Amino acid sequence: MPRRSIIAITIFVALTISTASQAGGPRRMERLDRGVVAVRRDDGAVFVSWRLLGTDSSGLVFEVDRSVDGGPLERVHRSAPDGPTGFLDRGAPVGRAVEYVVRPAGAISEAVPGGSFRLAGDAPKGYISIPLKTPEGYTPNDASVGDLDGDGCYEIILHQASRGRDNSQRGQTREPILEAYRLDGSFLWRIHLGKNIREGAHYTQFLVYDLDSDGRAEVVCKTADGTTDGVGKVIGDPGRDWRNPSGYILDGPEYLTVFDGRTGRAMATVDYLPARGKVASWGDNYGNRVDRFLACVAYLDGERPSFVMCRGYYTRTVLVAWNWRDGKLQRVWTFDSDAGPSSNRGYAGQGNHNLAVGDVDEDGRDEIVYGGCCIDDDGKGLYTTGLGHGDALHLSDIDPDRPGLELFDIHEKVKHPHGVELRDSRTGRILWSKPSPDVGRGVAMDIDPRHCGYEMWASGPGLSGVWNVKGETISQRKPRSCNFGVWWDGDLLRELLDSNRISKWDWEHEAESRLLVAEGCSSNNGSKSTPALCADVLGDWREEVIWRSVDGRELRIYSTPIPTDHRLITLMHDPQYRLSVAWQNVGYNQPPQPGFYLGAGR
């Protein structure tokens, strides 16, 4: 990335972090601490890194002090004004506890003065262990992060899953559970969603975000009779069992609940919208399509976050936007492909197993990219492509030489010639496409520095090689992985994340080289092979990967041990990237994408 781009990004994000309350003001974003993290490497050295915040002044210098076994602090590093926010400590003693304290030098910011991290002498190499209270018969699944107590540090909210079913499969499931943990392993609360919420990838879409801008994140999800909150209060009628003989839940009330992030206490519960209504109106009468849910957070007014709960994508599609303000839930708008103007009918059947959020028309307010269609910030249809359903999509500045954002989308079981396509995210106009009758996976990320912009590849009949932003084949071979991406090593290219492995694409030899195998860890969601979470949770701008241990007794946060020469603000202070993390657990998980081009230089 050219240096001018980095500077522009820093200025933009600094302007979006505010607690101003006037209408039309800047976006209200999270206030984060330094996120200091230290990782012991195989060679015995320790890599220490910390956040550069969107509010930091240009050229801020950092000082790093080290303490050994609780002894006095000793200065071990002073960064350059334009240097990276990381330090490789080759002098760290092996087998002894070390603590690192990071402070801005000179005119220290009063809001976020610094931070520290203690690395125990017997700490495992390469990751932070978070012990879990996994219930018997359950397995840690998808996770999200949010600052639940307002201290500037993220907590982890974890979906504990047991026997689940796809919507197309009959049979009963066990009740989903949500849990919250601090990064030091402290257990905060547990929410039992109850027997009237079915377990599976398409049912429980939970959102973690500071929805009322009070400095503490809330948790939002669909609930039902028998849901028990984090302080033991039951929602609805605990004695009702609405499951039918096939295990589907097609009768009974459906609720939407906002939970307090600190305690898990239910603060407000209303009827879930969009309502179930007549089951057959969603495309079948046995319960498959009626219970296909998606969800996201979006800045619909350009200033404060709203959240959007969705139902349906194979046929009828409904999105309902909500505000959480002053302890009350307020519906903002509803988009229904079966109601409203006749143009809405063209939005039916366009949804994916996931969605994306971003300001595609550059008006300062977010739109919801709902697979093959896009809903404007006011709840009206912006455009529909008519290309239909898909399993993956990627929204970012994929081609930095074009204005605005682009969207790479794939399509399943189609009769048109656009199995994969790159389109203008503002208008839906196809920039280029490739034919394939059934595409299951597709990825967009910068893996080859010889070509400006992201590279793309996909899995489907007739598809081969890697494409550049013009749709030209630049490699006859493609990576074996067509799954997740992670910024892990020291350059601006993205690495390949699949199962419990991180690999680098060798563009010269058209092959993958292994960077990390997380021994003792497992991925989630069957063949999807996704981590619990991949996001910039700690340290500098690069991403952490959170996997569950094989035995389900811990989460392991892997943070890169590799130094970098690049100085960027934390990705969590890019609005689109932060919203990507909020929806990452929804449906078929997709890697988060920033709203700017992050890749090799032009």
Short mmCIF file of N, CA, C and O in Angstrom, two decimals, residues 166-173 195-198 203 222-225 240-255 274-293 311:
data_model
loop_
_atom_site.label_atom_id
_atom_site.label_comp_id
_atom_site.label_asym_id
_atom_site.label_seq_id
_atom_site.Cartn_x
_atom_site.Cartn_y
_atom_site.Cartn_z
N ASP A 166 -29.06 -29.26 10.05
CA ASP A 166 -29.33 -28.31 8.99
C ASP A 166 -30.84 -28.15 8.88
O ASP A 166 -31.61 -29.05 9.23
N ASN A 167 -31.27 -27.00 8.37
CA ASN A 167 -32.71 -26.76 8.24
C ASN A 167 -33.41 -27.82 7.40
O ASN A 167 -34.60 -28.09 7.59
N SER A 168 -32.69 -28.41 6.46
CA SER A 168 -33.30 -29.41 5.58
C SER A 168 -33.41 -30.78 6.25
O SER A 168 -34.01 -31.69 5.67
N GLN A 169 -32.86 -30.93 7.46
CA GLN A 169 -32.81 -32.23 8.13
C GLN A 169 -33.80 -32.27 9.30
O GLN A 169 -33.84 -31.38 10.13
N ARG A 170 -34.56 -33.34 9.34
CA ARG A 170 -35.46 -33.58 10.45
C ARG A 170 -34.67 -34.06 11.66
O ARG A 170 -33.55 -34.52 11.54
N GLY A 171 -35.29 -33.99 12.83
CA GLY A 171 -34.66 -34.47 14.05
C GLY A 171 -34.47 -33.38 15.07
O GLY A 171 -34.29 -32.21 14.73
N GLN A 172 -34.51 -33.77 16.33
CA GLN A 172 -34.35 -32.80 17.40
C GLN A 172 -32.88 -32.44 17.61
O GLN A 172 -31.98 -33.21 17.27
N THR A 173 -32.66 -31.26 18.16
CA THR A 173 -31.32 -30.80 18.48
C THR A 173 -31.25 -30.48 19.97
O THR A 173 -32.26 -30.47 20.67
N LYS A 195 -34.93 -25.15 24.55
CA LYS A 195 -35.31 -26.19 23.60
C LYS A 195 -36.12 -25.66 22.43
O LYS A 195 -36.28 -26.35 21.41
N ASN A 196 -36.66 -24.44 22.55
CA ASN A 196 -37.46 -23.88 21.46
C ASN A 196 -36.65 -23.03 20.48
O ASN A 196 -37.22 -22.32 19.65
N ILE A 197 -35.33 -23.11 20.59
CA ILE A 197 -34.41 -22.57 19.58
C ILE A 197 -33.62 -23.75 19.04
O ILE A 197 -32.93 -24.45 19.78
N ARG A 198 -33.73 -24.00 17.75
CA ARG A 198 -33.06 -25.16 17.15
C ARG A 198 -31.58 -24.84 16.94
O ARG A 198 -31.20 -23.70 16.66
N TYR A 203 -29.74 -21.01 12.26
CA TYR A 203 -30.72 -20.63 13.27
C TYR A 203 -30.25 -19.49 14.17
O TYR A 203 -30.86 -18.43 14.22
N LYS A 222 -32.14 -14.06 18.62
CA LYS A 222 -33.50 -14.58 18.67
C LYS A 222 -33.63 -15.49 19.89
O LYS A 222 -32.74 -16.29 20.19
N THR A 223 -34.75 -15.36 20.61
CA THR A 223 -35.01 -16.17 21.80
C THR A 223 -36.40 -16.77 21.69
O THR A 223 -37.12 -16.54 20.71
N ALA A 224 -36.80 -17.54 22.71
CA ALA A 224 -38.09 -18.24 22.67
C ALA A 224 -38.50 -18.61 24.09
O ALA A 224 -37.76 -18.38 25.05
N ASP A 225 -39.68 -19.20 24.22
CA ASP A 225 -40.12 -19.70 25.52
C ASP A 225 -39.06 -20.63 26.10
O ASP A 225 -38.62 -21.57 25.44
N ARG A 240 -43.43 -24.64 28.05
CA ARG A 240 -43.90 -24.95 26.71
C ARG A 240 -42.80 -25.59 25.88
O ARG A 240 -41.64 -25.16 25.90
N ASP A 241 -43.18 -26.62 25.14
CA ASP A 241 -42.30 -27.29 24.19
C ASP A 241 -42.98 -27.23 22.83
O ASP A 241 -43.96 -27.94 22.57
N TRP A 242 -42.46 -26.40 21.94
CA TRP A 242 -43.08 -26.17 20.65
C TRP A 242 -42.50 -27.04 19.54
O TRP A 242 -42.87 -26.89 18.36
N ARG A 243 -41.64 -27.98 19.86
CA ARG A 243 -41.06 -28.85 18.84
C ARG A 243 -42.10 -29.84 18.33
O ARG A 243 -42.84 -30.44 19.12
N ASN A 244 -42.14 -30.02 17.01
CA ASN A 244 -43.06 -31.01 16.45
C ASN A 244 -42.36 -32.36 16.35
O ASN A 244 -41.16 -32.48 16.65
N PRO A 245 -43.05 -33.43 15.95
CA PRO A 245 -42.43 -34.77 15.91
C PRO A 245 -41.18 -34.85 15.04
O PRO A 245 -40.33 -35.72 15.23
N SER A 246 -41.05 -33.93 14.08
CA SER A 246 -39.88 -33.93 13.21
C SER A 246 -38.74 -33.08 13.76
O SER A 246 -37.68 -32.98 13.13
N GLY A 247 -38.95 -32.46 14.92
CA GLY A 247 -37.92 -31.65 15.53
C GLY A 247 -37.95 -30.19 15.13
O GLY A 247 -37.20 -29.38 15.68
N TYR A 248 -38.81 -29.83 14.18
CA TYR A 248 -38.92 -28.43 13.77
C TYR A 248 -39.78 -27.65 14.77
O TYR A 248 -40.62 -28.23 15.47
N ILE A 249 -39.58 -26.34 14.80
CA ILE A 249 -40.34 -25.45 15.68
C ILE A 249 -41.10 -24.48 14.79
O ILE A 249 -40.57 -23.44 14.36
N LEU A 250 -42.33 -24.83 14.49
CA LEU A 250 -43.13 -24.09 13.52
C LEU A 250 -44.32 -23.40 14.15
O LEU A 250 -45.13 -22.80 13.45
N ASP A 251 -44.44 -23.50 15.47
CA ASP A 251 -45.50 -22.84 16.21
C ASP A 251 -44.90 -22.18 17.44
O ASP A 251 -43.78 -22.46 17.83
N GLY A 252 -45.71 -21.35 18.07
CA GLY A 252 -45.27 -20.71 19.30
C GLY A 252 -44.64 -19.37 19.06
O GLY A 252 -44.24 -19.01 17.95
N PRO A 253 -44.50 -18.59 20.13
CA PRO A 253 -43.94 -17.23 20.01
C PRO A 253 -42.45 -17.25 19.69
O PRO A 253 -41.72 -18.17 20.08
N GLU A 254 -42.02 -16.23 19.01
CA GLU A 254 -40.60 -15.99 18.73
C GLU A 254 -40.26 -14.60 19.27
O GLU A 254 -41.01 -13.65 19.06
N TYR A 255 -39.12 -14.50 19.92
CA TYR A 255 -38.75 -13.24 20.56
C TYR A 255 -37.40 -12.75 20.05
O TYR A 255 -36.57 -13.50 19.52
N PRO A 274 -38.60 -10.34 11.22
CA PRO A 274 -39.86 -10.73 10.58
C PRO A 274 -40.48 -11.98 11.21
O PRO A 274 -39.79 -12.94 11.52
N ALA A 275 -41.81 -11.93 11.36
CA ALA A 275 -42.54 -13.02 11.99
C ALA A 275 -42.60 -14.24 11.07
O ALA A 275 -42.47 -14.13 9.85
N ARG A 276 -42.80 -15.38 11.69
CA ARG A 276 -42.89 -16.64 10.95
C ARG A 276 -44.07 -16.62 9.99
O ARG A 276 -43.95 -17.00 8.83
N GLY A 277 -45.24 -16.21 10.50
CA GLY A 277 -46.43 -16.21 9.66
C GLY A 277 -46.77 -17.60 9.17
O GLY A 277 -46.60 -18.60 9.87
N LYS A 278 -47.24 -17.67 7.95
CA LYS A 278 -47.56 -18.94 7.33
C LYS A 278 -46.29 -19.60 6.81
O LYS A 278 -45.57 -19.03 5.98
N VAL A 279 -45.99 -20.79 7.30
CA VAL A 279 -44.73 -21.46 6.97
C VAL A 279 -44.56 -21.60 5.46
O VAL A 279 -43.48 -21.36 4.91
N ALA A 280 -45.61 -21.99 4.77
CA ALA A 280 -45.50 -22.25 3.33
C ALA A 280 -45.19 -21.00 2.52
O ALA A 280 -44.71 -21.10 1.38
N SER A 281 -45.41 -19.82 3.09
CA SER A 281 -45.14 -18.59 2.34
C SER A 281 -43.64 -18.36 2.13
O SER A 281 -43.26 -17.49 1.34
N TRP A 282 -42.82 -19.15 2.80
CA TRP A 282 -41.37 -19.02 2.65
C TRP A 282 -40.79 -20.03 1.67
O TRP A 282 -39.57 -20.06 1.47
N GLY A 283 -41.62 -20.89 1.09
CA GLY A 283 -41.13 -21.76 0.01
C GLY A 283 -41.32 -23.24 0.22
O GLY A 283 -41.16 -24.02 -0.73
N ASP A 284 -41.64 -23.69 1.43
CA ASP A 284 -41.97 -25.10 1.69
C ASP A 284 -42.83 -25.15 2.94
O ASP A 284 -42.93 -24.16 3.67
N ASN A 285 -43.43 -26.30 3.21
CA ASN A 285 -44.34 -26.39 4.36
C ASN A 285 -43.81 -27.23 5.50
O ASN A 285 -44.54 -27.49 6.45
N TYR A 286 -42.53 -27.65 5.43
CA TYR A 286 -42.02 -28.51 6.50
C TYR A 286 -41.00 -27.83 7.40
O TYR A 286 -40.58 -28.40 8.41
N GLY A 287 -40.56 -26.60 7.06
CA GLY A 287 -39.74 -25.86 8.00
C GLY A 287 -38.32 -25.58 7.57
O GLY A 287 -37.51 -25.16 8.40
N ASN A 288 -37.99 -25.76 6.32
CA ASN A 288 -36.62 -25.52 5.86
C ASN A 288 -36.39 -24.02 5.63
O ASN A 288 -35.60 -23.38 6.32
N ARG A 289 -37.13 -23.45 4.69
CA ARG A 289 -36.85 -22.08 4.28
C ARG A 289 -37.34 -21.02 5.26
O ARG A 289 -36.82 -19.91 5.30
N VAL A 290 -38.34 -21.36 6.06
CA VAL A 290 -38.87 -20.38 7.00
C VAL A 290 -37.87 -20.00 8.08
O VAL A 290 -37.93 -18.90 8.63
N ASP A 291 -36.95 -20.88 8.38
CA ASP A 291 -36.01 -20.64 9.47
C ASP A 291 -34.59 -20.42 8.97
O ASP A 291 -33.61 -20.88 9.57
N ARG A 292 -34.45 -19.71 7.87
CA ARG A 292 -33.14 -19.30 7.38
C ARG A 292 -32.91 -17.86 7.81
O ARG A 292 -33.52 -16.92 7.30
N PHE A 293 -32.03 -17.67 8.79
CA PHE A 293 -31.84 -16.36 9.41
C PHE A 293 -30.46 -15.78 9.09
O PHE A 293 -29.47 -16.52 9.00
N ARG A 311 -34.78 -12.76 7.63
CA ARG A 311 -35.38 -14.09 7.50
C ARG A 311 -35.58 -14.38 6.01
O ARG A 311 -36.17 -13.57 5.29
#
